[in-house]
Coordinates of C-alpha atoms and ligand atoms in Angstrom, one line a residue:
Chain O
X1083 CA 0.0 0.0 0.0
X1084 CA 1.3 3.5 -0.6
X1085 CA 1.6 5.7 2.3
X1086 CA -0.6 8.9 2.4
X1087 CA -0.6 10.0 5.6
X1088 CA -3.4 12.8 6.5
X1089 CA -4.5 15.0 8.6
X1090 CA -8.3 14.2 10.2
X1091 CA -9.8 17.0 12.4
X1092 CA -13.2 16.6 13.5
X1093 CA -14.7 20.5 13.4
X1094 CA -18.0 20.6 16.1
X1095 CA -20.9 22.7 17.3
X1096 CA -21.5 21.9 21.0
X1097 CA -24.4 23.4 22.5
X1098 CA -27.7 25.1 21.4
X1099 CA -26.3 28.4 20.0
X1100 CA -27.2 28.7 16.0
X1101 CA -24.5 30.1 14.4
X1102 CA -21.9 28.4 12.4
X1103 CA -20.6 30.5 10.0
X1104 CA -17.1 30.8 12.0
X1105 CA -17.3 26.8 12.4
X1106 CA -17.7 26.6 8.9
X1107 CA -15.1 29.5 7.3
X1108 CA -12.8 27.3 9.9
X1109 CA -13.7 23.8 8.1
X1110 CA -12.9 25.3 4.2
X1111 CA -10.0 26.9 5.6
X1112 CA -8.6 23.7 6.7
X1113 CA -9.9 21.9 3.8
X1114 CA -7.8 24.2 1.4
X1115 CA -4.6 23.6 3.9
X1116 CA -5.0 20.2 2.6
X1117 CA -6.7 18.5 6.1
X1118 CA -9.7 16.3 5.7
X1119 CA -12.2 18.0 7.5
X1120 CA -15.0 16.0 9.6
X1121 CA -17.8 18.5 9.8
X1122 CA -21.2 17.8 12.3
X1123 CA -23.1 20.4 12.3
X1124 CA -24.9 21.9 15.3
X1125 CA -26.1 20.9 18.6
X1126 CA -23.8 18.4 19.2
X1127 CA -23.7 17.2 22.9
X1128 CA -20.4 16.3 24.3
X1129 CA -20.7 12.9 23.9
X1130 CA -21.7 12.6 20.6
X1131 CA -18.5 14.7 19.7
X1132 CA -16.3 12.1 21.9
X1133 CA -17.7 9.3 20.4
X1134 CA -17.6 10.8 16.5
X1135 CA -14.3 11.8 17.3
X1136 CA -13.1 7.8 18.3
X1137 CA -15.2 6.6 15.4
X1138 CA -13.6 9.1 13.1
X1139 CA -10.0 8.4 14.6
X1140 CA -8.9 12.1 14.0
X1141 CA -6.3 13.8 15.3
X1142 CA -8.2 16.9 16.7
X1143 CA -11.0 18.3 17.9
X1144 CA -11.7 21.7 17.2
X1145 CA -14.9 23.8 19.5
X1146 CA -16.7 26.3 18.1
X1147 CA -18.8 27.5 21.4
X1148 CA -20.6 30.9 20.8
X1149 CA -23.2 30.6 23.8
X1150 CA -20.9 31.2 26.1
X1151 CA -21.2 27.9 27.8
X1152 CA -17.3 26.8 26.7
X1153 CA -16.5 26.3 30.5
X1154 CA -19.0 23.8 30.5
X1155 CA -18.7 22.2 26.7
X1156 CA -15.1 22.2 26.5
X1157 CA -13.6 20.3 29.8
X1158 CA -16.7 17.5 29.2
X1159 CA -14.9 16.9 25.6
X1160 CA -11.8 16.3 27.1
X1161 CA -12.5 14.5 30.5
X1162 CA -15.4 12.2 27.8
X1163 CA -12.0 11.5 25.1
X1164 CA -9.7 10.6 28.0
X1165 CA -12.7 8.1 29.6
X1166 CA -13.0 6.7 26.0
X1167 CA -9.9 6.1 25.4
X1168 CA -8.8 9.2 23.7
X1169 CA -7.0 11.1 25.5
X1170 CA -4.3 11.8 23.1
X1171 CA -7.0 13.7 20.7
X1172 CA -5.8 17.7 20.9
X1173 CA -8.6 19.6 21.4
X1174 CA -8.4 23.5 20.6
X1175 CA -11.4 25.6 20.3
X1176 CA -12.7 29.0 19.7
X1177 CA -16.1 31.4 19.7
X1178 CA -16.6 34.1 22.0
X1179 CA -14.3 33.7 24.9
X1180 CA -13.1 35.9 27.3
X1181 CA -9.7 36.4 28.2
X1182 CA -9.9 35.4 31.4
X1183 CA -11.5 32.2 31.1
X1184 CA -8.6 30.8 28.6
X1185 CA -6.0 29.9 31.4
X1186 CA -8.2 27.6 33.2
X1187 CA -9.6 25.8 30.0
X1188 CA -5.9 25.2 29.1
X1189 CA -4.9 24.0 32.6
X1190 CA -8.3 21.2 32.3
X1191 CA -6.4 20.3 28.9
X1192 CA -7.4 22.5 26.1
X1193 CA -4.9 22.8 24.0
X1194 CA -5.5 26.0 22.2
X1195 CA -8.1 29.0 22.3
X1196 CA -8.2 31.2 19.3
X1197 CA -10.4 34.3 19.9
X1198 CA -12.9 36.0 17.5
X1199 CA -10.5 38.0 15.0
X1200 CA -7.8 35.3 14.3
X1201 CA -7.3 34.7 10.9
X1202 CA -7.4 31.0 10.0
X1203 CA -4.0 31.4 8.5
X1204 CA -2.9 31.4 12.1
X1205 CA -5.3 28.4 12.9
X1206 CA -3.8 26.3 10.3
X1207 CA -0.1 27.3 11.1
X1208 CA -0.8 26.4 14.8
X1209 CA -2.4 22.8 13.9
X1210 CA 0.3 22.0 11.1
X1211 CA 2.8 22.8 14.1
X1212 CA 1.3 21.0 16.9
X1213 CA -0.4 18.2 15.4
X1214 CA 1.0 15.3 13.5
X1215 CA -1.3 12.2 12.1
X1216 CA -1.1 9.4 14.2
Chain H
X60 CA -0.6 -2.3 18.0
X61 CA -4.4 -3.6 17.2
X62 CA -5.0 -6.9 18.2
X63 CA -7.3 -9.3 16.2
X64 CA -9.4 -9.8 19.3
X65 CA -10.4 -6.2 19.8
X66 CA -11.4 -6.4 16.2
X67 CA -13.2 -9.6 16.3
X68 CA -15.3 -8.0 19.8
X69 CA -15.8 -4.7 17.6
X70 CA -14.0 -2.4 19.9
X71 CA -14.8 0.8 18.6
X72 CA -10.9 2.5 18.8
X73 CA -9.8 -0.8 17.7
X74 CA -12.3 -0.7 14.6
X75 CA -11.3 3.3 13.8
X76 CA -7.2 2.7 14.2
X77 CA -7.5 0.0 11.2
X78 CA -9.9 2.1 9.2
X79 CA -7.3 4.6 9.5
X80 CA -4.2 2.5 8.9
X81 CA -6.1 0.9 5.9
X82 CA -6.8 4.8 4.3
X83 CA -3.4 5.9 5.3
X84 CA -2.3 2.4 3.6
X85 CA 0.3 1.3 6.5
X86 CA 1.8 -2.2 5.8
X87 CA 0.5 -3.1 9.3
X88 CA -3.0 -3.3 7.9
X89 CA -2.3 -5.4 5.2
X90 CA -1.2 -7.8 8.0
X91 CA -4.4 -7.7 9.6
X92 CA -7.0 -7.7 6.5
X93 CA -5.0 -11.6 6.0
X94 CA -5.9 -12.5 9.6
X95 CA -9.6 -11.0 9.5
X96 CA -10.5 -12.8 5.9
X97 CA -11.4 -15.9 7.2
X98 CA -13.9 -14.2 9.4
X99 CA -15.3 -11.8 6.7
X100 CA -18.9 -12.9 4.5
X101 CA -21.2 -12.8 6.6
X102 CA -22.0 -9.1 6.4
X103 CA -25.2 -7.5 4.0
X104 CA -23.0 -5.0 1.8
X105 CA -25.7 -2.5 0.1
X106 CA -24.0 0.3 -1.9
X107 CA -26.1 3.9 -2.0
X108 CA -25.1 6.1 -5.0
X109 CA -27.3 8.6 -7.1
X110 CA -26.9 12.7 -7.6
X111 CA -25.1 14.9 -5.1
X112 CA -28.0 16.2 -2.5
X113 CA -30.2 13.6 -3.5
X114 CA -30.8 12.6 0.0
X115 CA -28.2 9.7 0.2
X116 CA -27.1 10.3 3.2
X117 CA -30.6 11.0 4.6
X118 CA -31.8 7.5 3.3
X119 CA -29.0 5.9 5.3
X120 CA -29.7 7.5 8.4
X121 CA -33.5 5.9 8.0
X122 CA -31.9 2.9 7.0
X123 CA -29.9 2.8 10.2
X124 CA -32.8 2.7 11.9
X125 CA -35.0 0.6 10.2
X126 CA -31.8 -1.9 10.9
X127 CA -31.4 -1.3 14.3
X128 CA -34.8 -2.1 14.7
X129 CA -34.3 -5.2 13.5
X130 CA -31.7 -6.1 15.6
X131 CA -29.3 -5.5 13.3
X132 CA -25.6 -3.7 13.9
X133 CA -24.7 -1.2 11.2
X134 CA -21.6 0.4 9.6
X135 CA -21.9 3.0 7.5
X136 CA -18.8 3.5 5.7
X137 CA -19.3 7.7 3.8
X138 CA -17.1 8.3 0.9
X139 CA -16.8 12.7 -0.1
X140 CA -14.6 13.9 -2.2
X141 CA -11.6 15.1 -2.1
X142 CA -11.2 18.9 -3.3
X143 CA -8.1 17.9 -6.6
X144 CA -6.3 21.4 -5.3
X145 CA -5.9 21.4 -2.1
X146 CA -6.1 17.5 -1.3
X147 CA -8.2 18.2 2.0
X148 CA -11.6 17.4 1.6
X149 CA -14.9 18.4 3.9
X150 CA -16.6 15.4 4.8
X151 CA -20.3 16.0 6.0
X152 CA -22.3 13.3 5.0
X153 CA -22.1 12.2 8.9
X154 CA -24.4 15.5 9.5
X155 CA -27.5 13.4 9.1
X156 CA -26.8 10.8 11.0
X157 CA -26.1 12.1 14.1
X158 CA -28.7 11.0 16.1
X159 CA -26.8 7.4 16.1
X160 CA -23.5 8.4 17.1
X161 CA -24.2 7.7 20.7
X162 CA -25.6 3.9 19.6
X163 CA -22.8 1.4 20.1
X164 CA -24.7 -1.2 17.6
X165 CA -23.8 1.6 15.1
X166 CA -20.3 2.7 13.7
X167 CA -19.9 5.5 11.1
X168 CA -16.7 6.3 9.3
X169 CA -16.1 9.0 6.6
X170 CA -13.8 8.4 3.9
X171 CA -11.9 11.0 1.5
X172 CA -11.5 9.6 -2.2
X173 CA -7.4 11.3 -2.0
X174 CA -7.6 11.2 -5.9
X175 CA -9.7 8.1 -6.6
X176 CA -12.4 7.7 -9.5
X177 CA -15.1 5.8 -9.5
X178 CA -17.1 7.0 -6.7
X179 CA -15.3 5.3 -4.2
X180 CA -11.8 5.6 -1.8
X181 CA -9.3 3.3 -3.6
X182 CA -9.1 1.4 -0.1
X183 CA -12.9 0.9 0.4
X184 CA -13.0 -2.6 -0.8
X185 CA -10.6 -2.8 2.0
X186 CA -12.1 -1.0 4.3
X187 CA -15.7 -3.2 3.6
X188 CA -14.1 -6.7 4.3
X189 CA -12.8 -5.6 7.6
X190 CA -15.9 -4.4 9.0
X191 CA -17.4 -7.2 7.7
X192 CA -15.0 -9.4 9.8
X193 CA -15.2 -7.8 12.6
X194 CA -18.7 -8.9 12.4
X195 CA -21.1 -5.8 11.3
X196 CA -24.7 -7.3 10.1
X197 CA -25.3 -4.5 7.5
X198 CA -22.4 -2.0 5.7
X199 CA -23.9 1.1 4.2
X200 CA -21.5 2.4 1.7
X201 CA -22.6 5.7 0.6
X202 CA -20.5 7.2 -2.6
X203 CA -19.6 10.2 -3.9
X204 CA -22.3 12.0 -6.0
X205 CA -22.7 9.9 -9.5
X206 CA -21.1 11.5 -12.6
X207 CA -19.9 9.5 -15.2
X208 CA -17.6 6.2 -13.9
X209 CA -18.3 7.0 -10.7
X210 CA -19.7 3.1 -10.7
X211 CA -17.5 1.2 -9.1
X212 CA -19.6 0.3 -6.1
X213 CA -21.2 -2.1 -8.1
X214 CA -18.2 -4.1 -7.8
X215 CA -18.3 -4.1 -4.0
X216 CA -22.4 -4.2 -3.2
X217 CA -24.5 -6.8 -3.2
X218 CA -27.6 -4.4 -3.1
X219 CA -26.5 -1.3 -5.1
X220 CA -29.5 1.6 -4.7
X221 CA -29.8 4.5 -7.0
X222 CA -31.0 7.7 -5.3
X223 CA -32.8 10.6 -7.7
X224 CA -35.1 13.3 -7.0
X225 CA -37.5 15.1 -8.8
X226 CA -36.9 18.1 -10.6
X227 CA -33.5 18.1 -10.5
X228 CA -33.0 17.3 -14.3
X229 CA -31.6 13.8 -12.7
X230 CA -33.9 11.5 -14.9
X231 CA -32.1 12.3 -18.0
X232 CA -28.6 13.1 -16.1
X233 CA -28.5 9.5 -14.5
X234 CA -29.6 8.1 -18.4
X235 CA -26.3 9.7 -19.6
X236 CA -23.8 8.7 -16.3
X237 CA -24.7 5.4 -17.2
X238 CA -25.7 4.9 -13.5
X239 CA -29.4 2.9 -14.4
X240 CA -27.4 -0.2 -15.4
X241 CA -26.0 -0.6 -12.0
X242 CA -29.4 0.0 -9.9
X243 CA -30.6 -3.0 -8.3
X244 CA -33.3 -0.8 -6.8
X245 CA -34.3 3.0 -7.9
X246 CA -35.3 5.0 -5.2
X247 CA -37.2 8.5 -6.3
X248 CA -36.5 10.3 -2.9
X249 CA -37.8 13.6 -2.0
X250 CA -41.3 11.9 -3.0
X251 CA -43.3 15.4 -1.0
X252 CA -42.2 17.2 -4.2
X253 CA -43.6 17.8 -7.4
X254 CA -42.6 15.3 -10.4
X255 CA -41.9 12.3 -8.5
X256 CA -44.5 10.1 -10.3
X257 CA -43.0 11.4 -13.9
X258 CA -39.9 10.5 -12.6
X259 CA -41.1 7.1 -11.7
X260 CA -43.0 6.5 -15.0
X261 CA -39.9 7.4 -17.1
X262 CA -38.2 4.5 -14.9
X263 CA -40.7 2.3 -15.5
X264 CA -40.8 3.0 -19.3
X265 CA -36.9 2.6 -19.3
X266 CA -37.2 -0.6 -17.4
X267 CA -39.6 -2.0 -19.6
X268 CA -38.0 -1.0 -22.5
X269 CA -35.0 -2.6 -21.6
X270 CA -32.8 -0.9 -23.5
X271 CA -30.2 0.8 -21.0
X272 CA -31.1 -1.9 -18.5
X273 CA -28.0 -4.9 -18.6
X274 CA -28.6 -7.8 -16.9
X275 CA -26.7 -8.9 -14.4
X276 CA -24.4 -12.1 -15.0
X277 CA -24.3 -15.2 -12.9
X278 CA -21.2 -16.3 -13.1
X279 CA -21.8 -18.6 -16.1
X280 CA -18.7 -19.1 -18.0
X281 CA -16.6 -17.0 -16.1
X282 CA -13.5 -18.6 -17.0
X283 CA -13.5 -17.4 -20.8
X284 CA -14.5 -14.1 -19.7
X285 CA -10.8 -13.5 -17.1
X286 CA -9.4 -11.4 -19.9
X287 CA -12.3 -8.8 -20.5
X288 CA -12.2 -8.9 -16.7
X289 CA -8.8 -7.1 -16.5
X290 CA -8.6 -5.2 -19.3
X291 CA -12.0 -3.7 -18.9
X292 CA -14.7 -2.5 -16.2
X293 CA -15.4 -5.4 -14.1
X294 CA -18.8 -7.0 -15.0
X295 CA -21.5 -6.9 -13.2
X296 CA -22.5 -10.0 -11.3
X297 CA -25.8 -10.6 -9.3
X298 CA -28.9 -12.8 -9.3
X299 CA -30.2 -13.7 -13.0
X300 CA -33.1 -12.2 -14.2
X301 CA -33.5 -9.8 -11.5
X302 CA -35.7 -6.7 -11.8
X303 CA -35.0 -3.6 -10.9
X304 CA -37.2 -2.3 -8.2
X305 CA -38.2 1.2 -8.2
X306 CA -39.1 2.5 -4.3
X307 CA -40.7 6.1 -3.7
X308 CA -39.2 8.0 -0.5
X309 CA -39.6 10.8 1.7
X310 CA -36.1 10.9 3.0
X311 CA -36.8 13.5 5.5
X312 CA -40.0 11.8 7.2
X313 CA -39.0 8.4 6.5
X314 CA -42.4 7.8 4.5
X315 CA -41.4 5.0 2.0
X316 CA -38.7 3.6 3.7
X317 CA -40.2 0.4 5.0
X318 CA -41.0 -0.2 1.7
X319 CA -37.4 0.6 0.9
X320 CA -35.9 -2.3 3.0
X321 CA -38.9 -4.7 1.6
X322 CA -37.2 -4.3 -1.9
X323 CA -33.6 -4.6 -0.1
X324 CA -34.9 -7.6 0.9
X325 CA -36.0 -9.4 -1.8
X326 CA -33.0 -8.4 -3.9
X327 CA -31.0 -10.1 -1.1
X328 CA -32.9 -12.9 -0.8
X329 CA -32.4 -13.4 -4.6
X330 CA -28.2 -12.6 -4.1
X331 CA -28.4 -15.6 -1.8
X332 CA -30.0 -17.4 -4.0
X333 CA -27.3 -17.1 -6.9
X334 CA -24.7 -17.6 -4.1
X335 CA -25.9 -21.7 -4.1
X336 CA -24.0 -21.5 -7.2
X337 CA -20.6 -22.6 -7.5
X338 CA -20.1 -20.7 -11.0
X339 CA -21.7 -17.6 -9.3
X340 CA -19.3 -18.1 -6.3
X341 CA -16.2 -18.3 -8.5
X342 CA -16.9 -15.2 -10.3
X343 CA -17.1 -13.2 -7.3
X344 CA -14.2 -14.7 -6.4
X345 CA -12.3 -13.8 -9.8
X346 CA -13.6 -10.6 -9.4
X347 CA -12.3 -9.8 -5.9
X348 CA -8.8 -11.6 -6.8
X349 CA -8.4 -9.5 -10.0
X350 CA -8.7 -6.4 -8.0
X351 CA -6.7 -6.9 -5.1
X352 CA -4.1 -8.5 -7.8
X353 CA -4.2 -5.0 -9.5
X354 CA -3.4 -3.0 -6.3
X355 CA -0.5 -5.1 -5.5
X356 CA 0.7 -4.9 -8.2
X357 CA 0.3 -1.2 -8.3
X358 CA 2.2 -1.1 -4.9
X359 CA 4.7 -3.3 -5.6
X360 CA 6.0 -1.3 -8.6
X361 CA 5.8 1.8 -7.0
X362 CA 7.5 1.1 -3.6
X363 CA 9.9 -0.9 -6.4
X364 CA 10.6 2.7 -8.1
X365 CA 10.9 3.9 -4.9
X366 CA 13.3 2.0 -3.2
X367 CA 16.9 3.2 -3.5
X368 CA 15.8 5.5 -6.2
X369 CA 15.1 3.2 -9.1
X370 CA 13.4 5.9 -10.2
X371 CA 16.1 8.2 -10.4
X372 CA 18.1 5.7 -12.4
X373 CA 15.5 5.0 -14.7
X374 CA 15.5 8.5 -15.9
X375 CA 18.8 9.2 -16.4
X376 CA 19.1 6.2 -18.6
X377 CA 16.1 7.6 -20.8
X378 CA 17.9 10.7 -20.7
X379 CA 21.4 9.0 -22.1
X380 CA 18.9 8.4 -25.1
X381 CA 20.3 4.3 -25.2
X382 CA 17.1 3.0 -24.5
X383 CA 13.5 3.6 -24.8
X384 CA 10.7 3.4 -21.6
X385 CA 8.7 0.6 -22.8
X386 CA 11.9 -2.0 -22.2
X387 CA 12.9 -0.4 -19.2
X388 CA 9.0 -0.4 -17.8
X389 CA 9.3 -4.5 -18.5
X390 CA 12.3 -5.0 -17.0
X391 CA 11.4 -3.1 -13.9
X392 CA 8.3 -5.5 -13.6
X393 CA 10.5 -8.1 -14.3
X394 CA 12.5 -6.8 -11.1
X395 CA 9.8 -7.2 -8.9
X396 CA 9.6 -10.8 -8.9
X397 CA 13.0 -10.3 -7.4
X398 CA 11.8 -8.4 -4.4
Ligands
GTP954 N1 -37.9 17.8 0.5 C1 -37.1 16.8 0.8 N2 -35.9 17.1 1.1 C2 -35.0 16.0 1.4 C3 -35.5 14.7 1.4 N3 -34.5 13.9 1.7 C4 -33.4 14.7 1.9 N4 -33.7 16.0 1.7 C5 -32.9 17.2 1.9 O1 -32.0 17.2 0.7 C6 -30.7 17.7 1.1 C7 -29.6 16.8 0.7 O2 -29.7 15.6 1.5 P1 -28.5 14.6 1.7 O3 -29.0 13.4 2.4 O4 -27.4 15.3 2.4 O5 -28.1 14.3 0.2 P2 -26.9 13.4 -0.3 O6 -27.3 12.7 -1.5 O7 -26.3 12.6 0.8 O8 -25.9 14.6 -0.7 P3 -24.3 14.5 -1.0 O9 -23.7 13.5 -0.1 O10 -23.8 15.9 -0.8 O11 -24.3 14.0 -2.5 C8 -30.8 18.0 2.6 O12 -31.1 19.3 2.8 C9 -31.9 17.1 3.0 O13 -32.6 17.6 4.2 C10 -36.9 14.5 1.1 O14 -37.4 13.4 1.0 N5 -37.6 15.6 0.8
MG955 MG1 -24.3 12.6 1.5

């Protein structure tokens, strides 16, 4: 067989808010950085992300949280990967997030937090840095 | 490592690692597809193909459940494309099946086509006989929208189904793709909109015409026909005399569907049927040989060019002008028996 090694990222909508424009500009942007691009649409609970995430066998997770409910969303994807076995998924995340909330979501293990306003250059630079297919 | 056992008990990160080894096409994998194949058969492998934003995906997540209410497990296995620039695809067909992702009888896994024609990834074949080893009831194999050889699911289905709408201009698109020979059963989805019954008419008519309808071979005489096999597209194999079936469907309500999986049925029944067959049996088996022969082959010669730059070597010589590429392409494959 010839190698083709890729990257997977699984791009979700936890929670009830409606909007997923940013989710999606995000999704094409990755897309057109060559990444294959698992996309869910909205209202996805925690645990369906964890398990689409195992099932999908990606390398990342990334959060698009708008409702303001990422202290809540974000730790219960990473505490539901590590109980399923999938701990070593990176999970990075973005919406509308205040400052101050980002250095406790990184200390419960999210890895990154891009705030409204950075270009998805950046977001793709930061993923083809820190994330390698497994 | 991914033990055969995990596999075997359908361990869900057991199940995903090999999907992905077998799309990233690791050697590893090939080492476990040889260990699972004595285990695979069992499995109901129905192919869904048809227009892009027919409703394929829709239909599968009805089918799910129809399924699951059976008592059935289900793997869907979702081929998108990939975008030919950039290589990186999106892949949402999963978007409409989300209401099973929490259901452990259920296991969904997208698929990028990374270049391949024919509607499928080139390691779905693959990809089918594992899950069908590790003991799935049903496999869902949802293509790529249909355009013109995008057929090859044929070659991996038992039940193929053909998705169209209404008022899409599909009747006389999917007459031009070439798609009608390979329908086992039609399914006119998105039946709550106008020109469904036209669209079923003009099937009917077509059917009974016969003209654009082939039907499938049994196996008989497949011996004499191992040439045409490799050369060409692979032949279509499935029960003699069977009929398409033409099924109306609300996707979106799931009006139709039971209807649906009667049709599945029967055309499964019939499969099993022509399976009693030895000649039938052997075809398949050509079939399936032929095309993993191809791929090694494939891989063989190019980890051949590969290896300690063969490659390289190769073009210089064409460049010294001594030699031309057709006997330097034989001896390579010559080579490879050497391997
Ligand atoms: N009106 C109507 N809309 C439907 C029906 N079934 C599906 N749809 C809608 O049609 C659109 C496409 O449906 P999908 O199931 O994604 O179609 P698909 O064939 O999988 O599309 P691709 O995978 O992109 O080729 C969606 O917006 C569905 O909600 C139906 O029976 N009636
Ligand atoms: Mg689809």
């Amino acid at each position: 067989m010839t190698e083709q090694r890729k990257l997977r990222i699984l791009i979700a909508k936890p929670g009830l808010d409606g909007h997923d424009r940013g989710a999606k500009v995000v999704a094409r942007s990755l897309r057109d950085a060559g990444m294959e691009v698992i996309y869910t649409g909205l209202h996805q609970t925690p645990e369906m992300i964890v398990a689409t995430a195992i099932q999908e066998d990606v390398d990342a997770v990334g959060l698009s949280i708008m409702s303001g409910a990422h202290n809540v969303l974000m730790p219960a994807v990473v505490e539901g990967l590590r109980q399923k076995g999938g701990g070593d998924i990176v999970v990075f995340g973005g919406g509308i997030i205040p400052d101050d909330d980002i250095p406790r979501l990184r200390e419960q293990g999210v890895h990154q937090i891009f705030t409204p306003g950075t270009s998805t250059e950046n977001i793709v630079k930061w993923i083809r840095e820190n994330i390698k297919p497994r | 490592m991914i033990s055969l056992d995990a596999l075997r008990a359908r361990e869900v990160r057991a199940c995903a690692r090999l999907m992905r080894w077998l799309d990233d096409g690791l050697p590893e994998a090939r080492v476990l597809l040889k260990q699972l194949y004595p285990h695979a058969g069992k499995a109901w492998l129905v192919g869904i193909t048809g227009n892009p934003g027919a409703g394929k995906s829709t239909l599968v997540d009805g089918l799910i459940q129809k399924f699951r209410t059976r008592g059935q497990t289900v793997a869907v296995v979702a081929v998108d494309p990939s975008s030919p620039f950039s290589r990186g695809a999106i892949l949402g067909d999963r978007i409409r099946m989300q209401q099973h992702a929490l259901d452990e009888g259920v296991f969904i896994r997208s698929f990028a086509t990374r270049g391949h024609l024919g509607g499928l990834a080139s390691t779905t074949a693959d990809v089918v006989h594992a899950l069908d080893a590790m003991g799935w009831d049903v496999i869902l194999v949802e293509t790529v929208g249909v355009g013109q050889d995008e057929v090859e699911i044929q070659n991996l289905a038992h039940t193929t189904l053909v998705v169209m709408a209404p008022g899409m201009g599909d009747e006389i698109q999917a007459i031009k793709a070439g798609i009608l020979e390979i329908a086992d059963v039609f399914v006119v989805n998105k039946a709550d909109r106008d020109g469904a019954d036209r669209t079923v008419r003009e099937l009917q008519m077509m059917l009974e015409l016969g003209s654009s309808v082939e039907e499938p071979e049994d196996g008989r005489g497949h011996e004499s026909q191992a040439r045409k096999d490799f050369a060409g597209p692979m032949r279509r194999l499935g029960p003699r005399g069977w009929r398409p079936r033409i099924v109306k469907t609300v996707g979106l309500t799931g009006e139709g569907l039971d209807g649906l999986v009667e049709a599945m049925l029967e055309h499964k029944k019939a499969y099993q049927e022509a399976m009693k067959d030895v000649d039938f049996k052997k075809a398949l088996l050509r079939r399936e040989f032929l095309e993993i022969f191809r791929r090694t082959l494939l891989q063989r010669g190019w980890s051949y060019l590969m290896h300690e730059d063969h490659i390289r070597e190769i073009v210089e010589e064409l460049f010294g002008g001594k030699t031309d590429p057709y006997t330097l392409a034989e001896q390579a494959v010559s080579a490879l028996g050497r391997l």
